[in-house]
XYZ file of C-alpha atoms in Angstrom:
631
model
C -6.937 27.530 -22.696
C -4.623 24.187 -22.156
C -7.385 22.488 -19.848
C -10.270 23.413 -22.900
C -8.093 21.613 -25.458
C -7.543 18.418 -23.180
C -11.218 18.376 -22.523
C -11.866 18.628 -26.282
C -9.323 15.605 -27.216
C -10.771 13.375 -24.103
C -14.153 14.157 -26.083
C -12.751 13.130 -29.489
C -10.811 9.964 -28.143
C -13.932 9.080 -26.858
C -15.847 9.512 -29.893
C -13.228 7.141 -31.585
C -13.553 4.634 -29.400
C -17.451 4.640 -29.357
C -18.270 1.306 -31.545
C -21.841 -0.057 -32.896
C -22.653 -3.060 -34.783
C -25.243 -5.999 -34.859
C -24.684 -9.096 -33.258
C -23.620 -10.462 -36.155
C -20.795 -7.763 -36.416
C -20.045 -8.428 -32.998
C -19.103 -11.934 -33.483
C -16.717 -11.062 -36.061
C -14.645 -8.771 -33.500
C -14.802 -11.960 -30.728
C -13.378 -14.132 -33.373
C -10.874 -11.509 -33.608
C -10.353 -10.472 -30.101
C -11.704 -13.251 -27.729
C -11.051 -11.277 -24.670
C -13.902 -8.797 -25.244
C -16.145 -11.979 -24.038
C -14.065 -11.902 -20.543
C -15.741 -12.443 -17.642
C -15.956 -9.439 -14.657
C -13.461 -11.056 -12.882
C -10.980 -12.408 -15.502
C -10.966 -8.300 -16.663
C -9.848 -7.105 -13.234
C -7.672 -9.454 -13.309
C -6.076 -8.743 -16.560
C -6.325 -5.226 -15.365
C -3.903 -5.775 -12.460
C -1.561 -7.892 -14.304
C -1.598 -5.097 -17.312
C -0.079 -2.932 -14.861
C 2.885 -4.996 -14.417
C 4.551 -7.181 -12.159
C 8.166 -7.557 -10.444
C 9.530 -9.879 -8.451
C 11.238 -8.584 -4.764
C 12.339 -10.889 -2.246
C 10.452 -13.832 -4.092
C 7.219 -11.842 -3.809
C 5.093 -10.344 -6.539
C 4.482 -6.798 -6.280
C 1.464 -6.028 -8.722
C 2.030 -2.156 -9.844
C -1.487 -1.540 -10.241
C -1.304 -0.620 -6.485
C 2.333 0.888 -5.758
C 1.406 4.400 -6.246
C -1.446 4.538 -3.170
C -0.459 1.332 -1.275
C 2.468 1.387 0.708
C 3.631 -1.786 2.808
C 1.024 -4.127 2.036
C 2.885 -6.149 -1.138
C 2.385 -9.537 0.748
C -1.313 -8.824 1.404
C -2.449 -7.488 -2.198
C -0.077 -10.708 -3.349
C -2.148 -13.046 -1.595
C -5.660 -11.086 -2.775
C -4.489 -11.158 -6.328
C -3.085 -15.111 -6.436
C -5.581 -16.591 -3.996
C -8.774 -14.683 -5.362
C -8.685 -12.593 -8.483
C -6.667 -15.534 -10.663
C -8.294 -18.343 -9.984
C -11.817 -16.318 -9.838
C -10.302 -15.636 -13.899
C -9.990 -19.028 -14.586
C -13.803 -19.696 -13.721
C -12.987 -21.570 -10.839
C -15.607 -21.567 -8.063
C -13.632 -18.819 -5.983
C -15.273 -16.462 -8.374
C -19.162 -17.395 -6.819
C -17.516 -16.014 -3.466
C -18.286 -12.784 -2.177
C -14.775 -10.574 -1.177
C -14.930 -9.553 2.017
C -11.656 -7.143 2.930
C -10.946 -7.177 6.620
C -8.832 -4.689 8.543
C -8.291 -2.411 10.569
C -9.617 1.369 10.369
C -7.762 3.445 7.890
C -5.686 0.406 6.747
C -6.271 1.080 3.302
C -9.417 -1.121 2.431
C -11.460 1.862 0.900
C -8.437 3.001 -1.129
C -7.703 -0.635 -2.477
C -12.170 -0.587 -3.425
C -11.517 2.707 -4.842
C -8.922 1.808 -6.767
C -10.373 -0.937 -8.284
C -13.177 0.918 -9.225
C -10.834 4.046 -10.898
C -8.768 1.597 -12.923
C -11.791 -0.282 -14.285
C -13.112 2.878 -15.556
C -10.021 3.494 -17.143
C -9.651 -0.138 -18.240
C -12.844 -0.801 -19.743
C -11.438 2.199 -22.444
C -8.453 0.522 -23.384
C -8.620 -2.635 -26.181
C -7.610 -5.071 -23.940
C -10.286 -4.204 -21.418
C -13.129 -3.211 -23.749
C -16.838 -3.888 -22.839
C -19.768 -4.403 -25.240
C -23.412 -5.048 -24.226
C -27.100 -5.039 -25.755
C -27.703 -1.444 -27.089
C -30.773 0.232 -24.668
C -30.117 -2.355 -22.096
C -30.223 -0.944 -18.735
C -28.151 -3.853 -16.940
C -25.560 -3.457 -20.278
C -26.055 -7.173 -20.801
C -23.550 -9.560 -22.579
C -24.379 -10.198 -26.176
C -23.272 -13.529 -26.051
C -26.539 -14.463 -23.794
C -28.685 -13.739 -26.969
C -27.032 -17.746 -27.962
C -29.706 -20.181 -27.054
C -28.943 -22.431 -24.926
C -28.514 -25.677 -27.035
C -26.307 -23.678 -29.432
C -23.973 -22.781 -26.876
C -22.016 -25.929 -26.644
C -21.052 -25.538 -30.824
C -20.215 -21.756 -30.017
C -17.702 -22.975 -27.618
C -16.212 -25.501 -30.277
C -16.211 -22.989 -32.681
C -14.971 -19.893 -30.702
C -13.745 -21.610 -27.584
C -15.926 -19.513 -25.025
C -17.974 -20.677 -22.385
C -21.269 -18.878 -22.483
C -22.817 -18.623 -18.823
C -26.101 -16.594 -18.003
C -29.607 -16.280 -19.418
C -30.734 -13.628 -21.245
C -32.800 -11.406 -19.083
C -36.667 -10.955 -19.105
C -36.316 -6.929 -20.836
C -34.072 -8.605 -23.751
C -36.001 -11.461 -24.147
C -39.046 -9.521 -25.094
C -36.895 -7.051 -27.047
C -35.726 -9.629 -29.344
C -39.190 -11.173 -30.066
C -40.829 -7.416 -30.593
C -38.240 -5.726 -31.684
C -35.908 -7.884 -33.829
C -38.725 -10.200 -34.756
C -36.595 -12.807 -33.200
C -33.602 -12.191 -35.523
C -30.623 -12.402 -33.312
C -27.731 -11.481 -35.496
C -29.749 -8.511 -35.948
C -29.742 -7.564 -32.349
C -27.542 -3.980 -31.643
C -24.049 -4.110 -29.664
C -22.668 -0.899 -28.502
C -19.221 -0.332 -26.785
C -20.025 0.807 -22.955
C -17.665 2.236 -20.994
C -17.820 1.609 -17.109
C -18.523 4.453 -14.812
C -19.579 4.842 -11.099
C -21.000 8.200 -11.707
C -23.171 7.291 -14.702
C -23.963 3.328 -12.903
C -22.539 1.750 -15.669
C -20.743 -1.612 -14.772
C -20.049 0.105 -10.731
C -22.086 0.348 -8.219
C -22.203 0.793 -4.532
C -24.716 0.018 -1.798
C -24.642 1.312 1.185
C -26.946 0.263 4.132
C -28.980 3.216 5.863
C -32.141 2.996 8.067
C -33.367 -0.476 8.068
C -36.977 1.345 8.360
C -36.401 3.270 5.271
C -34.368 1.125 3.154
C -35.920 -0.851 0.504
C -34.860 -3.931 -1.398
C -35.638 -1.828 -4.350
C -32.102 -0.359 -3.880
C -30.538 -3.413 -4.905
C -32.839 -5.184 -7.025
C -34.721 -2.178 -8.862
C -38.704 -1.869 -8.580
C -41.872 -1.748 -10.550
C -42.838 1.577 -12.382
C -46.308 1.872 -11.319
C -47.114 4.695 -13.472
C -46.570 2.349 -16.416
C -48.668 -0.598 -15.174
C -51.280 0.900 -16.771
C -49.984 1.049 -20.496
C -48.297 -2.615 -20.209
C -51.556 -3.950 -18.082
C -49.191 -5.888 -15.534
C -46.536 -6.017 -13.258
C -45.049 -9.002 -14.521
C -44.173 -6.847 -17.837
C -40.461 -6.119 -18.022
C -41.234 -3.090 -19.747
C -43.154 -1.680 -16.335
C -39.689 -2.616 -14.160
C -37.187 -0.627 -13.560
C -34.399 -2.321 -13.791
C -31.679 0.338 -11.520
C -30.875 -1.196 -8.376
C -27.027 -1.524 -7.435
C -27.143 -5.346 -8.817
C -28.847 -4.190 -12.031
C -26.384 -1.277 -12.795
C -23.107 -3.113 -11.519
C -23.532 -6.021 -13.684
C -20.554 -6.590 -15.894
C -18.128 -5.238 -13.284
C -18.031 -4.353 -9.405
C -20.332 -3.718 -6.803
C -19.103 -2.202 -3.366
C -21.152 -3.384 -0.478
C -20.352 -0.723 2.226
C -20.923 -1.938 5.719
C -22.205 -5.287 4.616
C -22.373 -6.774 7.819
C -24.419 -4.270 9.285
C -27.067 -5.035 6.598
C -30.953 -6.306 7.219
C -30.684 -10.121 6.613
C -33.349 -9.793 3.809
C -30.807 -7.785 1.561
C -28.060 -10.769 2.153
C -30.546 -13.366 1.029
C -30.036 -11.741 -2.281
C -26.079 -12.144 -2.371
C -26.767 -16.160 -1.769
C -28.290 -17.012 -4.935
C -25.898 -13.985 -7.105
C -22.834 -15.669 -5.710
C -23.702 -19.432 -6.018
C -25.652 -19.350 -9.345
C -24.794 -15.804 -10.822
C -28.265 -14.336 -10.993
C -31.073 -13.014 -8.570
C -34.339 -12.804 -8.199
C -36.141 -9.313 -8.901
C -40.018 -8.851 -9.307
C -42.293 -11.449 -10.728
C -39.631 -12.646 -13.453
C -37.758 -15.369 -13.551
C -33.740 -15.577 -12.087
C -32.162 -12.498 -13.804
C -28.205 -12.984 -14.581
C -25.559 -11.027 -13.505
C -21.612 -10.916 -13.739
C -19.863 -8.908 -11.264
C -17.680 -8.628 -8.566
C -19.323 -8.469 -4.993
C -16.396 -6.514 -3.033
C -17.210 -5.981 0.857
C -14.998 -4.442 3.870
C -15.151 -4.944 7.942
C -13.497 -4.689 10.794
C -12.351 -7.721 13.000
C -14.797 -6.978 15.711
C -17.749 -7.360 13.201
C -16.678 -9.962 11.429
C -16.165 -12.136 14.663
C -19.600 -10.702 15.445
C -21.359 -11.764 12.541
C -20.137 -15.252 11.838
C -21.073 -15.957 15.814
C -24.606 -15.633 14.570
C -26.245 -18.510 13.172
C -28.778 -17.183 11.298
C -25.829 -16.273 8.676
C -24.451 -19.865 8.525
C -25.793 -19.611 4.406
C -23.473 -16.895 3.807
C -20.441 -18.075 5.783
C -18.868 -20.322 3.159
C -20.184 -18.086 0.149
C -17.488 -15.560 1.401
C -13.771 -15.160 1.105
C -12.410 -12.924 3.413
C -8.639 -11.450 2.854
C -7.189 -9.575 5.524
C -5.505 -5.854 4.938
C -3.357 -5.361 8.149
C -1.901 -1.953 8.874
C 1.594 -1.041 6.804
C 4.555 -2.810 9.495
C 7.575 -1.021 7.221
C 8.614 2.157 8.568
C 9.722 3.650 5.247
C 6.693 2.642 3.459
C 4.439 4.239 6.612
C 6.572 7.553 5.556
C 5.203 7.313 2.153
C 1.757 7.063 3.376
C 2.789 10.077 5.386
C 3.875 12.120 2.966
C 1.235 11.184 0.118
C -1.605 12.435 2.926
C 0.544 15.613 3.271
C 0.389 16.172 -0.553
C -2.998 15.546 -0.976
C -3.631 18.472 1.567
C -3.548 21.956 2.109
C -0.463 22.219 4.234
C 1.963 20.955 1.193
C 3.729 23.870 1.315
C 5.071 23.837 4.893
C 8.524 22.805 5.422
C 8.877 19.403 7.168
C 12.044 19.219 8.382
C 14.384 15.329 7.659
C 13.557 12.589 9.815
C 9.978 13.710 10.897
C 7.880 11.338 9.119
C 10.419 8.802 9.795
C 10.099 8.841 13.448
C 6.179 9.601 13.725
C 6.610 6.149 11.288
C 8.608 4.768 13.973
C 6.307 5.103 16.634
C 3.248 4.165 14.506
C 4.828 0.792 13.377
C 5.831 0.099 17.155
C 2.263 0.110 17.962
C 1.563 -2.248 15.548
C 4.375 -4.768 16.022
C 4.044 -7.680 18.708
C 6.457 -8.758 21.175
C 8.666 -11.000 19.635
C 8.845 -14.803 20.835
C 12.470 -15.186 20.374
C 14.919 -13.631 23.703
C 17.500 -12.636 21.235
C 16.231 -10.150 19.378
C 14.031 -7.259 20.364
C 11.023 -4.765 19.077
C 13.304 -2.187 17.525
C 15.365 -4.653 15.806
C 12.540 -6.481 14.382
C 11.106 -3.261 13.096
C 14.898 -2.819 11.643
C 14.655 -6.550 10.155
C 10.692 -5.709 8.761
C 11.781 -2.384 6.907
C 14.719 -4.498 4.907
C 17.583 -3.219 6.995
C 20.524 -5.389 7.965
C 20.921 -6.050 11.501
C 23.878 -7.472 12.313
C 23.458 -11.663 13.312
C 20.184 -11.977 11.679
C 19.247 -12.998 8.104
C 16.109 -13.428 5.775
C 15.350 -16.514 7.756
C 14.871 -15.144 11.080
C 12.834 -12.534 9.338
C 10.427 -14.952 8.032
C 10.762 -16.974 11.303
C 9.088 -13.364 12.994
C 6.525 -13.056 10.025
C 5.477 -16.517 10.915
C 5.538 -16.299 14.892
C 1.619 -14.376 14.813
C -1.076 -14.732 12.146
C -2.746 -11.495 13.313
C 0.241 -8.855 13.289
C -0.860 -5.650 12.005
C -4.440 -5.770 12.941
C -4.187 -3.816 15.667
C -2.295 -0.217 16.433
C -2.193 3.429 15.499
C -3.577 4.295 12.518
C -2.251 6.762 9.784
C -5.124 9.089 10.096
C -4.542 9.616 13.613
C -0.662 10.464 13.081
C -1.644 12.713 10.282
C -4.346 14.668 12.505
C -1.571 15.487 14.681
C 0.825 16.474 11.900
C -1.967 18.990 11.061
C -2.498 19.817 14.482
C 0.983 20.706 14.762
C 1.412 22.798 11.739
C -1.214 25.253 12.580
C -0.723 25.308 16.246
C 3.105 26.320 15.278
C 2.299 28.931 13.124
C 5.911 28.502 11.388
C 7.377 27.744 8.267
C 8.541 24.531 9.059
C 8.239 21.482 11.566
C 10.459 18.969 12.820
C 10.773 15.538 15.023
C 9.981 16.880 18.172
C 7.090 19.228 17.554
C 5.446 15.935 16.012
C 6.731 13.486 18.738
C 4.939 16.189 21.527
C 1.727 16.411 19.304
C 1.279 12.741 19.373
C 1.688 12.364 22.976
C -0.527 14.869 23.696
C -3.255 13.155 21.338
C -3.024 10.218 23.501
C -5.338 11.332 25.818
C -7.871 12.704 23.474
C -8.075 9.076 21.570
C -11.431 7.558 22.514
C -10.369 3.701 22.108
C -6.565 4.020 24.039
C -6.899 2.327 27.567
C -4.515 3.520 30.558
C -2.343 0.497 29.746
C -2.011 0.746 26.065
C -1.407 4.828 26.851
C 1.517 3.905 29.083
C 2.927 1.378 26.240
C 2.654 4.049 23.606
C 4.223 6.654 25.327
C 7.064 3.821 25.843
C 7.084 3.933 22.347
C 7.179 7.806 21.867
C 10.683 8.048 23.992
C 11.796 5.180 22.196
C 11.045 7.077 18.902
C 12.830 10.320 20.562
C 15.933 8.080 21.423
C 16.098 7.050 17.843
C 15.783 10.687 16.839
C 18.319 11.775 19.007
C 21.050 9.627 17.193
C 19.466 11.186 13.604
C 20.146 14.532 14.734
C 23.353 13.764 16.232
C 25.088 12.069 12.954
C 23.006 14.624 10.736
C 25.199 17.777 12.608
C 28.189 15.103 12.695
C 28.338 14.916 8.842
C 27.388 18.876 8.359
C 30.204 19.538 10.716
C 32.702 17.191 8.806
C 33.692 18.890 5.827
C 33.671 16.307 3.071
C 31.981 13.625 5.125
C 32.254 10.620 2.755
C 36.211 11.652 1.711
C 36.611 11.768 6.059
C 35.155 8.575 6.491
C 36.661 6.451 3.934
C 40.471 7.889 5.106
C 39.775 6.650 8.827
C 38.969 3.387 7.238
C 42.070 2.743 4.778
C 43.844 3.787 7.985
C 42.244 1.069 10.221
C 42.119 -1.076 7.734
C 45.896 -1.125 6.717
C 46.812 -1.561 10.528
C 44.102 -4.469 11.006
C 45.693 -6.505 7.883
C 49.498 -5.790 9.253
C 47.916 -6.688 12.729
C 46.364 -9.917 11.630
C 49.403 -11.338 9.494
C 51.829 -9.987 11.980
C 53.801 -7.679 9.986
C 54.706 -4.143 10.112
C 53.545 -0.831 8.144
C 55.639 1.671 6.300
C 55.805 5.275 7.261
C 54.795 7.269 4.197
C 56.728 10.662 5.484
C 60.062 8.822 6.614
C 59.668 5.389 4.735
C 60.423 3.866 8.167
C 59.024 0.344 9.434
C 56.322 0.679 12.457
C 54.616 -1.518 14.005
C 50.283 -1.523 13.665
C 48.962 1.269 15.279
C 47.038 -0.132 18.387
C 45.868 2.937 20.036
C 44.282 4.174 16.440
C 42.269 0.612 16.158
C 40.766 0.424 19.802
C 39.919 3.894 19.672
C 37.640 2.832 16.716
C 36.539 -0.453 18.164
C 35.690 1.063 21.193
C 33.323 3.268 19.721
C 31.160 0.089 19.270
C 32.101 -1.823 22.784
C 34.446 -4.317 21.280
C 36.451 -5.802 24.239
C 39.838 -6.323 24.587
C 39.600 -10.171 24.095
C 37.018 -9.605 21.215
C 39.365 -7.528 19.271
C 41.314 -10.274 17.536
C 37.872 -11.823 16.689
C 36.512 -8.598 15.374
C 39.767 -7.517 13.311
C 39.857 -11.141 11.630
C 36.068 -11.196 10.935
C 37.172 -7.748 8.739
C 39.468 -9.093 6.851
C 37.435 -12.433 6.130
C 34.602 -10.172 4.824
C 37.353 -7.922 2.446
C 38.480 -11.476 0.830
C 34.921 -12.451 0.401
C 33.865 -8.975 -1.589
C 37.078 -9.432 -3.367
C 36.230 -12.957 -4.885
C 32.704 -11.448 -6.167
C 34.692 -8.685 -7.533
C 33.571 -6.123 -5.436
C 34.920 -3.404 -2.816
C 34.894 -3.078 0.589
C 34.041 0.254 2.080
C 33.199 1.795 5.428
C 29.283 0.382 4.271
C 29.744 -2.826 3.959
C 30.292 -3.419 7.702
C 27.201 -2.228 9.624
C 29.194 -1.878 13.000
C 32.362 -0.697 11.229
C 30.227 1.633 9.565
C 28.807 2.766 13.152
C 32.498 2.663 14.859
C 34.133 5.020 11.994
C 30.952 7.898 12.220
C 31.017 7.506 16.070
C 35.130 8.226 16.315
C 34.612 10.971 13.277
C 32.164 12.449 15.669
C 33.806 11.851 18.928
C 37.066 13.416 17.458
C 34.707 16.612 16.541
C 32.470 16.533 19.605
C 34.098 19.296 21.838
C 34.389 21.837 18.595
C 30.309 21.185 18.125
C 29.090 21.513 21.138
C 30.912 24.624 22.009
C 29.885 25.824 18.781
C 26.414 25.070 18.482
C 25.981 25.743 22.717
C 27.383 29.473 22.378
C 25.325 31.844 23.668
C 27.118 34.740 21.519
C 29.402 32.769 19.253
C 32.716 34.523 18.445
C 33.469 35.327 14.649
C 35.388 31.546 13.756
C 32.057 30.129 15.742
C 29.627 32.167 13.867
C 31.438 31.249 10.549
C 31.477 27.296 11.208
C 27.402 27.513 12.504
C 26.262 29.557 9.056
C 28.660 26.991 7.186
C 27.079 24.200 9.127
C 23.542 25.685 8.094
C 24.136 26.383 4.433
C 25.313 22.340 4.270
C 22.238 21.568 6.273
C 20.033 23.470 3.676
C 22.478 22.416 0.325
C 22.778 19.170 1.283
C 20.462 17.499 3.803
C 16.834 19.167 3.248
C 16.580 21.491 5.896
C 15.424 25.067 5.693
C 17.074 28.022 7.576
C 14.160 27.621 10.426
C 14.585 23.898 10.687
C 18.362 23.808 10.637
C 19.058 25.783 13.325
C 16.685 24.430 15.469
C 18.502 21.371 14.588
C 21.581 22.855 15.673
C 20.097 24.027 18.970
C 18.568 20.661 19.715
C 22.053 18.912 19.438
C 23.800 21.656 21.002
C 21.520 20.767 24.464
C 21.847 17.093 23.901
C 25.764 17.449 23.901
C 25.762 19.351 26.943
C 23.534 16.880 29.293
């Protein structure tokens, strides 16, 4: 019954939001709330802004997109700041068609859908309220009723510019129904809805031979000709084309660049003058955002055709590339799986991350700098600390290629392979190896992958596999070390005490006997050798650690083993090296003894409780790491 109550509540809320009054009443409302008279572009911009804006790494992040669009913050910032913001300010940008260009499954359709659903919800809020002349099939702006010669006076009194002319149908209705009394014309609040064709339209071209321009601009109702006597009588016309119905909101022009030229001609005057031609009438005003999407190949073909030159200057192209951040790619997969029927299947930790690594590597371009490889570039892009590189290096890398992210493997392919793995394996859990195997098999079936690309992608699968091997070993290492964090801290404190004594040429005091002893060179080298610190480089490394400790202390921060990436790696490797034989024997024993079995059960329990595995995936991980250590 809860859902029925909610339906009833929704219906009563809709009733409360409804408003109807005369044009005179509407003017009082405009005086009180000037934003109700905003343009379509302004409404969309305010809708995005009102959802919240945050600053991250010098970039604006719009929360409106954050639940559906991942890793495209910079592209979305450019879209909002370079198109919607100036368009909202009535600058010339609003007279352009917005063309989203990017690779398949890159988020273009999702972006447009979000704008549509957002507008539907926003029109039900106070800030996004939309009012129209009652009974108008085009939901016309009531301010069009103000005669041209009075609009300057209206601007001085209300501070609102009125653009556009009263439509032919409402011009006739004003005279015949209201006797020319503008103040008596009925106005109502409308709610934008794609399903009800109110303020949101979608045009999708079909067969050029059967597609009619009436789909865009409406058509004559021949059954009424006898009644009204003329095709030029607006009452004999159906104002039901997508351009008519999308007035006051947004129209999505699907596959615009594949359209017949006659459909695109109507967009010329709509974008430049804010009106279009329909039937035997004067130009009809329309206030709407025209948004289209395409891929790069189609766009290049379109601009190379001289016939389309008139439209070139009326289009603003906004690139929507693939995401290039591994952590955000993971979120894309999580969302797609959550929305599917396989959401109940256990996906072992790191599975989606490893798949995301492969995918992002296929999208990145080789760095031009010789001191950085693709793997380091991937980590930098994802916000990880890479020793020897900083934010200026990251900005430099991003400037190397303007078209980075416009090619590579798309998320849909990866999800298809994950789905295939789940269905084929027929078990309640899948892991990274299962997915990598499926990705590899799928390359042969991918129609657009050449032999050269296939070899390149197979190499990326190998890179992702090596990364997973390290992750798997570390995961088991953590599970084997009881109270891992405590062990790491103890080892690090011991190391730092010795480093400090070494650098200060002093001695340590033995905690048991109290006698003075020399720094433990064997301990320090056993840790430093884990990350390839040579005998000649040890002094510089130890001094660097001390400098880092004092720098943090000055800022009131405490140094721990995570404060230095290479030291953290060395501590982890040292801990694991000390436990390696135990892990190897325990994980690879075909018939483990009672002590080994107890240890395995403890590790499995810890993997389940603390690391997110289930029984199946935890045991698979232990077997795999055992095989790695025995190689």
